[in-house]
CSV table of N, CA and C in Angstrom, one decimal:
chain,number,residue,atom,x,y,z
A,246,MET,N,-19.6,17.4,0.7
A,246,MET,CA,-19.5,16.0,0.1
A,246,MET,C,-19.0,16.1,-1.3
A,247,LEU,N,-18.2,15.2,-1.6
A,247,LEU,CA,-17.7,15.1,-3.0
A,247,LEU,C,-18.0,13.7,-3.5
A,248,ARG,N,-18.8,13.6,-4.5
A,248,ARG,CA,-19.1,12.3,-5.1
A,248,ARG,C,-18.8,12.4,-6.6
A,249,ARG,N,-17.9,11.6,-7.0
A,249,ARG,CA,-17.5,11.6,-8.4
A,249,ARG,C,-18.0,10.4,-9.1
A,250,PRO,N,-18.5,10.5,-10.3
A,250,PRO,CA,-18.8,9.3,-11.1
A,250,PRO,C,-17.5,8.6,-11.4
A,251,PRO,N,-17.6,7.3,-11.7
A,251,PRO,CA,-16.4,6.6,-12.1
A,251,PRO,C,-15.8,7.3,-13.4
A,252,TYR,N,-14.5,7.3,-13.4
A,252,TYR,CA,-13.8,7.8,-14.6
A,252,TYR,C,-14.2,7.0,-15.8
A,253,PRO,N,-14.3,7.6,-17.0
A,253,PRO,CA,-14.5,6.7,-18.2
A,253,PRO,C,-13.3,6.0,-18.5
A,254,VAL,N,-13.4,4.7,-18.8
A,254,VAL,CA,-12.2,3.9,-19.1
A,254,VAL,C,-12.6,3.0,-20.3
A,255,SER,N,-11.5,2.4,-20.9
A,255,SER,CA,-11.7,1.5,-22.0
A,255,SER,C,-12.3,0.2,-21.5
A,256,LEU,N,-12.8,-0.6,-22.4
A,256,LEU,CA,-13.4,-1.9,-22.0
A,256,LEU,C,-12.3,-2.8,-21.4
A,257,GLU,N,-11.1,-2.7,-21.9
A,257,GLU,CA,-9.9,-3.5,-21.4
A,257,GLU,C,-9.6,-3.1,-19.9
A,258,THR,N,-9.6,-1.8,-19.7
A,258,THR,CA,-9.3,-1.3,-18.4
A,258,THR,C,-10.4,-1.6,-17.4
A,259,ARG,N,-11.6,-1.5,-17.9
A,259,ARG,CA,-12.8,-1.8,-17.1
A,259,ARG,C,-12.7,-3.3,-16.6
A,260,LYS,N,-12.3,-4.2,-17.5
A,260,LYS,CA,-12.2,-5.6,-17.1
A,260,LYS,C,-11.1,-5.8,-16.1
A,261,GLU,N,-10.0,-5.1,-16.2
A,261,GLU,CA,-8.9,-5.2,-15.3
A,261,GLU,C,-9.3,-4.6,-13.9
A,262,ILE,N,-10.0,-3.5,-13.9
A,262,ILE,CA,-10.5,-3.0,-12.6
A,262,ILE,C,-11.5,-4.0,-12.0
A,263,GLU,N,-12.4,-4.6,-12.8
A,263,GLU,CA,-13.3,-5.6,-12.2
A,263,GLU,C,-12.5,-6.7,-11.6
A,264,LYS,N,-11.4,-7.2,-12.2
A,264,LYS,CA,-10.6,-8.3,-11.7
A,264,LYS,C,-10.0,-7.8,-10.3
A,265,HIS,N,-9.5,-6.6,-10.3
A,265,HIS,CA,-8.9,-6.2,-9.0
A,265,HIS,C,-10.0,-6.0,-7.9
A,266,ILE,N,-11.1,-5.5,-8.3
A,266,ILE,CA,-12.2,-5.4,-7.3
A,266,ILE,C,-12.6,-6.8,-6.7
A,267,ASN,N,-12.7,-7.7,-7.6
A,267,ASN,CA,-13.1,-9.1,-7.2
A,267,ASN,C,-12.0,-9.7,-6.3
A,268,GLU,N,-10.8,-9.5,-6.6
A,268,GLU,CA,-9.7,-10.0,-5.8
A,268,GLU,C,-9.7,-9.3,-4.4
A,269,LEU,N,-9.9,-8.0,-4.4
A,269,LEU,CA,-10.0,-7.3,-3.1
A,269,LEU,C,-11.2,-7.8,-2.3
A,270,LEU,N,-12.3,-8.1,-2.9
A,270,LEU,CA,-13.5,-8.6,-2.2
A,270,LEU,C,-13.1,-10.0,-1.6
A,271,ASP,N,-12.5,-10.8,-2.4
A,271,ASP,CA,-12.1,-12.2,-2.0
A,271,ASP,C,-11.1,-12.1,-0.8
A,272,MET,N,-10.3,-11.1,-0.8
A,272,MET,CA,-9.3,-11.0,0.3
A,272,MET,C,-9.8,-10.2,1.5
A,273,ASP,N,-11.1,-9.8,1.4
A,273,ASP,CA,-11.7,-8.9,2.5
A,273,ASP,C,-11.0,-7.6,2.7
A,274,VAL,N,-10.4,-7.1,1.6
A,274,VAL,CA,-9.8,-5.8,1.7
A,274,VAL,C,-10.9,-4.7,1.5
A,275,ILE,N,-11.9,-5.0,0.7
A,275,ILE,CA,-13.0,-4.1,0.5
A,275,ILE,C,-14.3,-4.9,0.8
A,276,ARG,N,-15.4,-4.1,1.0
A,276,ARG,CA,-16.7,-4.8,1.0
A,276,ARG,C,-17.7,-3.9,0.3
A,277,LYS,N,-18.6,-4.5,-0.3
A,277,LYS,CA,-19.7,-3.8,-1.0
A,277,LYS,C,-20.7,-3.3,0.0
A,278,ILE,N,-21.1,-2.0,-0.3
A,278,ILE,CA,-22.1,-1.5,0.6
A,278,ILE,C,-23.3,-1.2,-0.2
A,279,GLY,N,-24.5,-1.2,0.5
A,279,GLY,CA,-25.7,-1.0,-0.2
A,279,GLY,C,-26.0,0.4,-0.8
A,280,ASN,N,-25.7,1.4,0.0
A,280,ASN,CA,-25.8,2.8,-0.5
A,280,ASN,C,-24.8,3.6,0.2
A,281,ASN,N,-24.7,4.9,-0.2
A,281,ASN,CA,-23.8,5.8,0.3
A,281,ASN,C,-24.4,6.8,1.2
A,282,GLU,N,-23.9,7.0,2.4
A,282,GLU,CA,-24.3,8.1,3.3
A,282,GLU,C,-23.8,9.4,2.6
A,283,ILE,N,-24.0,10.4,3.3
A,283,ILE,CA,-23.5,11.7,2.8
A,283,ILE,C,-22.0,11.8,3.2
A,284,VAL,N,-21.2,11.1,2.5
A,284,VAL,CA,-19.7,11.1,2.7
A,284,VAL,C,-19.1,11.2,1.3
A,285,GLU,N,-17.8,11.5,1.4
A,285,GLU,CA,-17.1,11.6,0.1
A,285,GLU,C,-17.0,10.2,-0.5
A,286,ILE,N,-17.0,10.1,-1.8
A,286,ILE,CA,-16.9,8.9,-2.5
A,286,ILE,C,-16.0,9.2,-3.7
A,287,THR,N,-15.1,8.3,-4.0
A,287,THR,CA,-14.1,8.6,-5.1
A,287,THR,C,-14.2,7.4,-6.1
A,288,THR,N,-13.3,7.5,-7.0
A,288,THR,CA,-13.3,6.5,-8.1
A,288,THR,C,-11.9,5.7,-8.1
A,289,PRO,N,-11.9,4.5,-8.5
A,289,PRO,CA,-10.7,3.8,-8.6
A,289,PRO,C,-9.9,4.2,-9.8
A,290,VAL,N,-8.6,4.1,-9.7
A,290,VAL,CA,-7.6,4.4,-10.7
A,290,VAL,C,-6.7,3.2,-10.9
A,291,LEU,N,-6.5,2.7,-12.1
A,291,LEU,CA,-5.7,1.6,-12.4
A,291,LEU,C,-4.3,2.1,-12.9
A,292,ILE,N,-3.3,1.6,-12.2
A,292,ILE,CA,-1.9,2.0,-12.7
A,292,ILE,C,-1.3,0.7,-13.2
A,293,THR,N,-0.8,0.8,-14.5
A,293,THR,CA,-0.2,-0.4,-15.1
A,293,THR,C,1.3,-0.1,-15.4
A,294,TRP,N,2.1,-1.1,-15.0
A,294,TRP,CA,3.6,-1.0,-15.2
A,294,TRP,C,4.0,-1.6,-16.5
A,295,ASN,N,5.2,-1.3,-16.9
A,295,ASN,CA,5.7,-1.8,-18.2
A,295,ASN,C,5.7,-3.4,-18.3
A,296,ASP,N,5.7,-4.1,-17.2
A,296,ASP,CA,5.7,-5.5,-17.2
A,296,ASP,C,4.3,-6.1,-17.3
A,297,GLY,N,3.3,-5.2,-17.5
A,297,GLY,CA,1.9,-5.6,-17.6
A,297,GLY,C,1.2,-5.8,-16.3
A,298,LYS,N,1.9,-5.8,-15.2
A,298,LYS,CA,1.2,-5.9,-13.9
A,298,LYS,C,0.5,-4.5,-13.6
A,299,SER,N,-0.6,-4.6,-12.8
A,299,SER,CA,-1.3,-3.4,-12.5
A,299,SER,C,-1.7,-3.4,-11.0
A,300,ARG,N,-2.0,-2.2,-10.5
A,300,ARG,CA,-2.5,-2.1,-9.1
A,300,ARG,C,-3.6,-1.1,-9.1
A,301,LEU,N,-4.6,-1.3,-8.3
A,301,LEU,CA,-5.7,-0.5,-8.1
A,301,LEU,C,-5.5,0.5,-7.0
A,302,TYR,N,-5.7,1.8,-7.3
A,302,TYR,CA,-5.6,2.8,-6.3
A,302,TYR,C,-7.0,3.5,-6.2
A,303,GLY,N,-7.2,4.1,-5.1
A,303,GLY,CA,-8.4,5.0,-5.0
A,303,GLY,C,-7.9,6.4,-5.3
A,304,ASP,N,-8.6,7.2,-6.0
A,304,ASP,CA,-8.3,8.6,-6.2
A,304,ASP,C,-8.7,9.4,-5.0
A,305,PHE,N,-7.8,9.3,-3.9
A,305,PHE,CA,-8.1,10.0,-2.7
A,305,PHE,C,-7.5,11.4,-2.5
A,306,ARG,N,-7.3,12.0,-3.6
A,306,ARG,CA,-6.6,13.4,-3.6
A,306,ARG,C,-7.4,14.3,-2.7
A,307,ALA,N,-8.7,14.4,-2.8
A,307,ALA,CA,-9.5,15.3,-2.0
A,307,ALA,C,-9.4,15.0,-0.5
A,308,LEU,N,-9.5,13.7,-0.2
A,308,LEU,CA,-9.3,13.3,1.2
A,308,LEU,C,-7.9,13.7,1.7
A,309,ASN,N,-6.9,13.4,0.8
A,309,ASN,CA,-5.5,13.7,1.2
A,309,ASN,C,-5.2,15.2,1.4
A,310,ASN,N,-6.0,16.0,0.7
A,310,ASN,CA,-5.8,17.5,0.9
A,310,ASN,C,-6.2,17.9,2.4
A,311,TYR,N,-7.1,17.2,3.0
A,311,TYR,CA,-7.6,17.5,4.3
A,311,TYR,C,-6.9,16.7,5.4
A,312,THR,N,-6.0,15.8,5.0
A,312,THR,CA,-5.3,14.9,6.0
A,312,THR,C,-4.0,15.6,6.4
A,313,LYS,N,-3.8,15.7,7.8
A,313,LYS,CA,-2.6,16.2,8.4
A,313,LYS,C,-1.5,15.2,8.0
A,314,ALA,N,-0.4,15.7,7.5
A,314,ALA,CA,0.7,14.8,7.1
A,314,ALA,C,1.4,14.2,8.3
A,315,ASP,N,1.7,12.9,8.2
A,315,ASP,CA,2.5,12.1,9.1
A,315,ASP,C,3.9,12.2,8.7
A,316,ARG,N,4.7,12.9,9.4
A,316,ARG,CA,6.1,13.2,9.0
A,316,ARG,C,7.1,12.1,9.4
A,317,TYR,N,6.6,10.9,9.7
A,317,TYR,CA,7.6,9.8,10.0
A,317,TYR,C,8.5,9.6,8.9
A,318,PRO,N,9.8,9.5,9.2
A,318,PRO,CA,10.8,9.4,8.1
A,318,PRO,C,10.8,8.1,7.3
A,319,ILE,N,10.8,8.2,6.0
A,319,ILE,CA,11.0,7.1,5.1
A,319,ILE,C,12.5,7.0,4.8
A,320,PRO,N,13.1,5.9,4.9
A,320,PRO,CA,14.5,5.8,4.6
A,320,PRO,C,14.9,6.3,3.2
A,321,ARG,N,16.0,6.9,3.1
A,321,ARG,CA,16.5,7.4,1.8
A,321,ARG,C,17.2,6.3,1.1
A,322,ILE,N,16.9,6.1,-0.2
A,322,ILE,CA,17.5,5.0,-1.0
A,322,ILE,C,19.0,5.1,-1.0
A,323,PRO,N,19.7,6.2,-1.2
A,323,PRO,CA,21.1,6.3,-1.2
A,323,PRO,C,21.7,5.7,0.1
A,324,HIS,N,21.1,6.0,1.2
A,324,HIS,CA,21.6,5.5,2.5
A,324,HIS,C,21.5,4.0,2.6
A,325,ALA,N,20.4,3.5,2.1
A,325,ALA,CA,20.2,2.0,2.1
A,325,ALA,C,21.3,1.4,1.1
A,326,LEU,N,21.5,2.0,0.0
A,326,LEU,CA,22.5,1.5,-1.0
A,326,LEU,C,23.9,1.5,-0.4
A,327,ASP,N,24.2,2.5,0.4
A,327,ASP,CA,25.5,2.6,1.0
A,327,ASP,C,25.7,1.4,2.0
A,328,LYS,N,24.7,1.0,2.7
A,328,LYS,CA,24.8,-0.2,3.6
A,328,LYS,C,25.0,-1.5,2.8
A,329,LEU,N,24.3,-1.6,1.7
A,329,LEU,CA,24.4,-2.8,0.9
A,329,LEU,C,25.7,-2.9,0.0
A,330,ALA,N,26.3,-1.8,-0.2
A,330,ALA,CA,27.5,-1.8,-1.1
A,330,ALA,C,28.6,-2.7,-0.7
A,331,LYS,N,28.8,-2.8,0.6
A,331,LYS,CA,29.9,-3.7,1.1
A,331,LYS,C,29.5,-5.1,1.3
A,332,SER,N,28.3,-5.4,1.0
A,332,SER,CA,27.8,-6.8,1.3
A,332,SER,C,28.0,-7.7,0.1
A,333,LYS,N,28.3,-9.0,0.4
A,333,LYS,CA,28.5,-10.0,-0.7
A,333,LYS,C,27.2,-10.7,-0.9
A,334,TYR,N,26.3,-10.8,0.1
A,334,TYR,CA,25.1,-11.5,0.0
A,334,TYR,C,23.9,-10.6,0.4
A,335,ILE,N,22.9,-10.7,-0.5
A,335,ILE,CA,21.7,-9.8,-0.3
A,335,ILE,C,20.5,-10.6,-0.6
A,336,THR,N,19.5,-10.6,0.3
A,336,THR,CA,18.2,-11.2,0.1
A,336,THR,C,17.2,-10.1,0.2
A,337,LYS,N,16.3,-10.0,-0.8
A,337,LYS,CA,15.2,-9.0,-0.8
A,337,LYS,C,13.9,-9.8,-0.7
A,338,MET,N,13.1,-9.3,0.3
A,338,MET,CA,11.7,-9.9,0.4
A,338,MET,C,10.7,-8.7,0.3
A,339,ASP,N,9.6,-9.0,-0.2
A,339,ASP,CA,8.5,-8.0,-0.4
A,339,ASP,C,7.3,-8.5,0.4
A,340,CYS,N,6.7,-7.7,1.2
A,340,CYS,CA,5.5,-8.0,1.9
A,340,CYS,C,4.4,-7.8,0.8
A,341,MET,N,3.8,-9.0,0.4
A,341,MET,CA,2.8,-9.0,-0.7
A,341,MET,C,1.6,-8.1,-0.3
A,342,LYS,N,1.4,-7.1,-1.1
A,342,LYS,CA,0.2,-6.2,-0.8
A,342,LYS,C,0.3,-5.7,0.7
A,343,GLY,N,1.4,-5.3,1.1
A,343,GLY,CA,1.7,-4.9,2.5
A,343,GLY,C,0.7,-4.0,3.1
A,344,PHE,N,0.3,-3.0,2.4
A,344,PHE,CA,-0.7,-2.0,2.9
A,344,PHE,C,-2.0,-2.7,3.3
A,345,HIS,N,-2.4,-3.7,2.5
A,345,HIS,CA,-3.6,-4.4,2.7
A,345,HIS,C,-3.6,-5.3,3.9
A,346,GLN,N,-2.4,-5.4,4.6
A,346,GLN,CA,-2.3,-6.3,5.8
A,346,GLN,C,-2.8,-5.5,7.0
A,347,ASN,N,-3.0,-4.2,6.9
A,347,ASN,CA,-3.3,-3.3,8.0
A,347,ASN,C,-4.8,-3.0,8.0
A,348,GLY,N,-5.5,-3.2,9.1
A,348,GLY,CA,-6.9,-2.9,9.2
A,348,GLY,C,-7.1,-1.4,9.2
A,349,VAL,N,-8.4,-1.0,8.9
A,349,VAL,CA,-8.8,0.4,9.0
A,349,VAL,C,-9.8,0.5,10.1
A,350,LYS,N,-9.7,1.6,10.9
A,350,LYS,CA,-10.7,1.8,12.0
A,350,LYS,C,-12.1,1.9,11.4
A,351,PRO,N,-13.1,1.3,12.1
A,351,PRO,CA,-14.4,1.3,11.5
A,351,PRO,C,-14.9,2.7,11.2
A,352,ASN,N,-14.6,3.7,12.0
A,352,ASN,CA,-15.1,5.0,11.7
A,352,ASN,C,-14.4,5.7,10.6
A,353,SER,N,-13.3,5.1,10.1
A,353,SER,CA,-12.6,5.7,8.9
A,353,SER,C,-13.0,5.0,7.6
A,354,MET,N,-13.7,3.9,7.7
A,354,MET,CA,-14.1,3.1,6.5
A,354,MET,C,-14.9,4.0,5.5
A,355,LYS,N,-15.9,4.8,6.1
A,355,LYS,CA,-16.8,5.5,5.2
A,355,LYS,C,-16.0,6.6,4.4
A,356,LEU,N,-14.8,7.0,4.9
A,356,LEU,CA,-14.0,7.9,4.1
A,356,LEU,C,-13.2,7.3,3.0
A,357,LEU,N,-13.2,6.0,3.0
A,357,LEU,CA,-12.4,5.2,2.0
A,357,LEU,C,-13.3,4.5,1.0
A,358,ARG,N,-14.2,5.2,0.4
A,358,ARG,CA,-15.2,4.5,-0.5
A,358,ARG,C,-14.8,4.8,-1.9
A,359,ILE,N,-15.1,3.8,-2.7
A,359,ILE,CA,-14.9,4.0,-4.2
A,359,ILE,C,-16.1,3.5,-4.9
A,360,ILE,N,-16.4,4.1,-6.1
A,360,ILE,CA,-17.5,3.8,-6.8
A,360,ILE,C,-17.1,3.3,-8.2
A,361,PHE,N,-17.7,2.3,-8.7
A,361,PHE,CA,-17.4,1.8,-10.0
A,361,PHE,C,-18.8,1.3,-10.6
A,362,HIS,N,-18.8,0.9,-11.8
A,362,HIS,CA,-20.1,0.5,-12.4
A,362,HIS,C,-20.7,-0.8,-11.7
A,363,MET,N,-19.9,-1.5,-10.9
A,363,MET,CA,-20.3,-2.7,-10.2
A,363,MET,C,-20.9,-2.3,-8.8
A,364,GLY,N,-20.8,-1.0,-8.4
A,364,GLY,CA,-21.3,-0.7,-7.1
A,364,GLY,C,-20.4,0.3,-6.3
A,365,ILE,N,-20.8,0.4,-5.0
A,365,ILE,CA,-20.0,1.2,-4.1
A,365,ILE,C,-19.3,0.3,-3.1
A,366,TYR,N,-18.1,0.5,-2.9
A,366,TYR,CA,-17.3,-0.3,-2.0
A,366,TYR,C,-16.5,0.6,-1.0
A,367,GLU,N,-16.3,0.0,0.2
A,367,GLU,CA,-15.4,0.7,1.2
A,367,GLU,C,-14.3,-0.2,1.6
A,368,TYR,N,-13.2,0.4,1.8
A,368,TYR,CA,-12.0,-0.4,2.3
A,368,TYR,C,-12.1,-0.7,3.7
A,369,THR,N,-11.8,-2.0,4.0
A,369,THR,CA,-11.7,-2.5,5.4
A,369,THR,C,-10.2,-2.6,5.8
A,370,ARG,N,-9.3,-2.5,4.8
A,370,ARG,CA,-7.9,-2.6,5.0
A,370,ARG,C,-7.3,-1.4,4.4
A,371,MET,N,-6.1,-1.1,4.7
A,371,MET,CA,-5.4,0.2,4.2
A,371,MET,C,-5.3,0.1,2.7
A,372,PRO,N,-5.8,1.1,2.0
A,372,PRO,CA,-5.8,1.2,0.6
A,372,PRO,C,-4.5,1.9,0.1
A,373,PHE,N,-4.2,1.6,-1.2
A,373,PHE,CA,-3.1,2.4,-1.9
A,373,PHE,C,-3.7,3.7,-2.2
A,374,GLY,N,-3.0,4.8,-2.1
A,374,GLY,CA,-3.4,6.1,-2.5
A,374,GLY,C,-3.7,7.1,-1.3
A,375,ILE,N,-3.6,6.5,-0.1
A,375,ILE,CA,-3.8,7.4,1.1
A,375,ILE,C,-2.5,8.1,1.5
A,376,LYS,N,-2.6,9.3,1.7
A,376,LYS,CA,-1.4,10.2,2.0
A,376,LYS,C,-0.4,9.6,3.0
A,377,ASN,N,-0.9,9.1,4.1
A,377,ASN,CA,-0.1,8.7,5.2
A,377,ASN,C,0.2,7.2,5.3
A,378,ALA,N,-0.3,6.5,4.3
A,378,ALA,CA,-0.1,5.0,4.3
A,378,ALA,C,1.4,4.6,4.3
A,379,PRO,N,2.3,5.2,3.5
A,379,PRO,CA,3.7,4.9,3.6
A,379,PRO,C,4.3,5.1,4.9
A,380,ALA,N,4.0,6.3,5.5
A,380,ALA,CA,4.6,6.6,6.8
A,380,ALA,C,4.1,5.6,7.9
A,381,HIS,N,2.8,5.3,7.9
A,381,HIS,CA,2.3,4.4,8.8
A,381,HIS,C,2.9,3.0,8.7
A,382,PHE,N,3.0,2.6,7.5
A,382,PHE,CA,3.6,1.2,7.3
A,382,PHE,C,5.1,1.2,7.6
A,383,GLN,N,5.8,2.2,7.3
A,383,GLN,CA,7.2,2.3,7.7
A,383,GLN,C,7.4,2.3,9.2
A,384,ARG,N,6.6,3.0,9.9
A,384,ARG,CA,6.7,3.0,11.4
A,384,ARG,C,6.4,1.6,11.9
A,385,MET,N,5.4,1.0,11.4
A,385,MET,CA,5.1,-0.4,11.9
A,385,MET,C,6.2,-1.3,11.6
A,386,MET,N,6.8,-1.3,10.4
A,386,MET,CA,7.9,-2.2,10.1
A,386,MET,C,9.1,-1.9,10.9
A,387,ASP,N,9.4,-0.6,11.1
A,387,ASP,CA,10.6,-0.2,11.9
A,387,ASP,C,10.4,-0.7,13.4
A,388,THR,N,9.2,-0.7,13.9
A,388,THR,CA,8.9,-1.1,15.2
A,388,THR,C,9.1,-2.7,15.3
A,389,ILE,N,8.6,-3.4,14.3
A,389,ILE,CA,8.7,-4.8,14.3
A,389,ILE,C,10.1,-5.3,14.2
A,390,PHE,N,10.9,-4.6,13.4
A,390,PHE,CA,12.3,-5.1,13.1
A,390,PHE,C,13.3,-4.2,13.7
A,391,GLN,N,13.0,-3.5,14.7
A,391,GLN,CA,13.9,-2.5,15.3
A,391,GLN,C,15.2,-3.2,15.7
A,392,GLU,N,15.2,-4.3,16.3
A,392,GLU,CA,16.4,-5.0,16.8
A,392,GLU,C,17.3,-5.3,15.6
A,393,GLU,N,16.7,-5.9,14.6
A,393,GLU,CA,17.5,-6.4,13.4
A,393,GLU,C,18.1,-5.2,12.7
A,394,ILE,N,17.3,-4.1,12.6
A,394,ILE,CA,17.9,-2.9,11.9
A,394,ILE,C,19.0,-2.3,12.7
A,395,LEU,N,18.9,-2.3,14.0
A,395,LEU,CA,20.0,-1.7,14.9
A,395,LEU,C,21.2,-2.6,14.8
A,396,GLU,N,21.0,-3.9,14.7
A,396,GLU,CA,22.2,-4.9,14.6
A,396,GLU,C,22.9,-4.7,13.3
A,397,GLY,N,22.3,-4.0,12.3
A,397,GLY,CA,23.0,-3.7,11.1
A,397,GLY,C,23.1,-4.8,10.0
A,398,TRP,N,22.1,-5.6,10.0
A,398,TRP,CA,22.0,-6.6,8.9
A,398,TRP,C,20.7,-6.6,8.1
A,399,MET,N,19.9,-5.6,8.4
A,399,MET,CA,18.6,-5.5,7.7
A,399,MET,C,18.3,-4.0,7.4
A,400,VAL,N,17.7,-3.8,6.3
A,400,VAL,CA,17.1,-2.5,5.9
A,400,VAL,C,15.7,-2.8,5.5
A,401,VAL,N,14.8,-1.9,6.0
A,401,VAL,CA,13.4,-2.0,5.7
A,401,VAL,C,13.0,-0.7,5.0
A,402,TYR,N,12.5,-0.8,3.8
A,402,TYR,CA,11.9,0.3,3.0
A,402,TYR,C,10.5,0.0,2.7
A,403,ILE,N,9.6,0.6,3.5
A,403,ILE,CA,8.2,0.4,3.5
A,403,ILE,C,7.8,-1.1,3.5
A,404,ASP,N,7.5,-1.7,2.4
A,404,ASP,CA,7.2,-3.1,2.5
A,404,ASP,C,8.2,-4.0,1.9
A,405,ASP,N,9.4,-3.5,1.7
A,405,ASP,CA,10.6,-4.3,1.2
A,405,ASP,C,11.5,-4.5,2.4
A,406,ILE,N,11.9,-5.8,2.6
A,406,ILE,CA,12.9,-6.1,3.6
A,406,ILE,C,14.1,-6.6,2.9
A,407,ILE,N,15.3,-6.1,3.3
A,407,ILE,CA,16.5,-6.5,2.7
A,407,ILE,C,17.5,-6.9,3.8
A,408,ILE,N,17.9,-8.2,3.7
A,408,ILE,CA,18.9,-8.7,4.6
A,408,ILE,C,20.3,-8.7,3.8
A,409,TYR,N,21.3,-8.3,4.5
A,409,TYR,CA,22.6,-8.2,3.9
A,409,TYR,C,23.7,-8.7,4.8
A,410,SER,N,24.8,-9.3,4.2
A,410,SER,CA,25.9,-9.8,5.0
A,410,SER,C,27.1,-9.9,4.2
A,411,GLU,N,28.3,-10.0,4.8
A,411,GLU,CA,29.5,-10.2,4.1
A,411,GLU,C,29.9,-11.7,3.9
A,412,THR,N,29.4,-12.6,4.7
A,412,THR,CA,29.6,-14.0,4.5
A,412,THR,C,28.4,-14.8,4.4
A,413,TRP,N,28.5,-15.9,3.7
A,413,TRP,CA,27.3,-16.8,3.5
A,413,TRP,C,26.8,-17.3,4.9
A,414,GLU,N,27.8,-17.7,5.7
A,414,GLU,CA,27.5,-18.2,7.1
A,414,GLU,C,26.6,-17.2,7.9
A,415,ASP,N,27.1,-15.9,7.9
A,415,ASP,CA,26.3,-14.9,8.6
A,415,ASP,C,24.9,-14.7,7.9
A,416,HIS,N,24.9,-14.8,6.6
A,416,HIS,CA,23.6,-14.6,5.9
A,416,HIS,C,22.6,-15.7,6.3
A,417,VAL,N,23.0,-16.9,6.3
A,417,VAL,CA,22.0,-18.0,6.6
A,417,VAL,C,21.6,-18.0,8.1
A,418,ASN,N,22.5,-17.5,8.9
A,418,ASN,CA,22.3,-17.5,10.4
A,418,ASN,C,21.5,-16.3,10.9
A,419,THR,N,21.2,-15.3,10.0
A,419,THR,CA,20.5,-14.1,10.5
A,419,THR,C,19.0,-14.3,10.3
């Protein structure tokens, strides 16, 4: 069992993590649990981008070390750009918090626990930071949009959907 105390963070970061935890609770992505069985528990990590937006990840490195890799192929960016290069019209859509749209099997939830000064939580939906989450999500999206991808007017990169065409008429009709 690996149980880490929460990483020390600044007051500003602590407030930002609290905000994320409350949002995840409101969206039923995590749930608070009363106590921890003898299972691994990790700590949340806040990643902040230059634009000031942030995302909460679990530090699941120890779990990822024991996870067999899912080798499902993720599209290569240069290949996607080649398809888009000849297009005059491009629409990009992002699946908002796409990973969180996927449920977690009940027997896996206990492996996806995080601890913070507010308590212990477990993910009920797919968290960011899990080794195979990108491959799982890509497989799901490829399955859902298989026909559109094969028709050659859509590219899917994990949770980003790009529709491309040479004419406006084709673009609005796809």
